[in-house]
Amino acid sequence: MSIKEVPIPLDLISTELIQLLIEERGLSQEKAIETLYNSKLYFLIEDAETGVWHYSTTMLFAILCEEIDTGHLTLPEEQ
């Protein structure tokens, strides 16, 4: 089964999340990139079928911070 392509540029999402990791968490650029690309969240963002890519950057950052802090990933329920 192939992964469907995310309909918005993934690099746009990545850039914003990396910038937030640098600004809000004080990570170096290298560490921020490594943290994002090794996260469970990034794997979900890459897969268009999950729908995670459509969350706001603010929501994605909150989810990523939870994963970093607790090791768990919790997605908000759709309403």
PDB file of C-alpha atoms in Angstrom, residues 5-63:
ATOM      1  CA  GLU A   5       0.775  12.463  -0.797  1.00  0.00           C
ATOM      2  CA  VAL A   6      -0.100  15.259   1.598  1.00  0.00           C
ATOM      3  CA  PRO A   7      -1.891  17.977  -0.421  1.00  0.00           C
ATOM      4  CA  ILE A   8       0.078  20.851   1.114  1.00  0.00           C
ATOM      5  CA  PRO A   9       3.856  21.221   1.107  1.00  0.00           C
ATOM      6  CA  LEU A  10       5.247  19.121   3.918  1.00  0.00           C
ATOM      7  CA  ASP A  11       8.295  21.345   4.064  1.00  0.00           C
ATOM      8  CA  LEU A  12       6.069  24.290   5.050  1.00  0.00           C
ATOM      9  CA  ILE A  13       4.714  22.378   8.054  1.00  0.00           C
ATOM     10  CA  SER A  14       8.196  21.134   8.941  1.00  0.00           C
ATOM     11  CA  THR A  15       9.766  24.584   8.737  1.00  0.00           C
ATOM     12  CA  GLU A  16       7.168  26.092  11.058  1.00  0.00           C
ATOM     13  CA  LEU A  17       7.461  23.278  13.602  1.00  0.00           C
ATOM     14  CA  ILE A  18      11.264  23.406  13.559  1.00  0.00           C
ATOM     15  CA  GLN A  19      11.162  27.173  14.097  1.00  0.00           C
ATOM     16  CA  LEU A  20       8.822  26.726  17.066  1.00  0.00           C
ATOM     17  CA  LEU A  21      11.109  24.078  18.578  1.00  0.00           C
ATOM     18  CA  ILE A  22      13.991  26.530  18.313  1.00  0.00           C
ATOM     19  CA  GLU A  23      12.076  29.534  19.668  1.00  0.00           C
ATOM     20  CA  GLU A  24       9.867  27.897  22.305  1.00  0.00           C
ATOM     21  CA  ARG A  25      12.021  24.970  23.415  1.00  0.00           C
ATOM     22  CA  GLY A  26      15.470  26.506  22.944  1.00  0.00           C
ATOM     23  CA  LEU A  27      16.708  23.665  20.749  1.00  0.00           C
ATOM     24  CA  SER A  28      19.517  24.128  18.272  1.00  0.00           C
ATOM     25  CA  GLN A  29      18.484  23.948  14.635  1.00  0.00           C
ATOM     26  CA  GLU A  30      20.131  20.532  14.280  1.00  0.00           C
ATOM     27  CA  LYS A  31      18.406  19.152  17.396  1.00  0.00           C
ATOM     28  CA  ALA A  32      15.047  20.620  16.338  1.00  0.00           C
ATOM     29  CA  ILE A  33      15.279  18.961  12.914  1.00  0.00           C
ATOM     30  CA  GLU A  34      16.300  15.650  14.469  1.00  0.00           C
ATOM     31  CA  THR A  35      13.504  15.841  17.036  1.00  0.00           C
ATOM     32  CA  LEU A  36      10.805  16.527  14.468  1.00  0.00           C
ATOM     33  CA  TYR A  37      11.921  13.998  11.862  1.00  0.00           C
ATOM     34  CA  ASN A  38      12.304  11.232  14.448  1.00  0.00           C
ATOM     35  CA  SER A  39       8.893  11.853  16.015  1.00  0.00           C
ATOM     36  CA  LYS A  40       5.818   9.654  15.706  1.00  0.00           C
ATOM     37  CA  LEU A  41       3.910  12.815  14.849  1.00  0.00           C
ATOM     38  CA  TYR A  42       6.023  13.461  11.747  1.00  0.00           C
ATOM     39  CA  PHE A  43       5.322   9.935  10.524  1.00  0.00           C
ATOM     40  CA  LEU A  44       1.589  10.671  10.847  1.00  0.00           C
ATOM     41  CA  ILE A  45       1.880  14.067   9.157  1.00  0.00           C
ATOM     42  CA  GLU A  46       3.587  12.419   6.174  1.00  0.00           C
ATOM     43  CA  ASP A  47       0.674  10.034   5.649  1.00  0.00           C
ATOM     44  CA  ALA A  48      -2.201  11.957   4.046  1.00  0.00           C
ATOM     45  CA  GLU A  49      -4.676   9.254   5.049  1.00  0.00           C
ATOM     46  CA  THR A  50      -4.290  10.124   8.739  1.00  0.00           C
ATOM     47  CA  GLY A  51      -5.520  13.680   8.170  1.00  0.00           C
ATOM     48  CA  VAL A  52      -3.038  14.950  10.753  1.00  0.00           C
ATOM     49  CA  TRP A  53      -1.470  17.321   8.210  1.00  0.00           C
ATOM     50  CA  HIS A  54      -4.580  19.527   8.299  1.00  0.00           C
ATOM     51  CA  TYR A  55      -4.193  20.492  11.979  1.00  0.00           C
ATOM     52  CA  SER A  56      -2.959  24.008  12.646  1.00  0.00           C
ATOM     53  CA  THR A  57       0.712  24.546  13.363  1.00  0.00           C
ATOM     54  CA  THR A  58      -0.226  25.497  16.922  1.00  0.00           C
ATOM     55  CA  MET A  59      -2.078  22.191  17.403  1.00  0.00           C
ATOM     56  CA  LEU A  60       0.721  20.173  15.807  1.00  0.00           C
ATOM     57  CA  PHE A  61       3.273  21.871  18.057  1.00  0.00           C
ATOM     58  CA  ALA A  62       1.221  21.090  21.161  1.00  0.00           C
ATOM     59  CA  ILE A  63       0.969  17.444  20.082  1.00  0.00           C
TER      60      ILE A  63
END
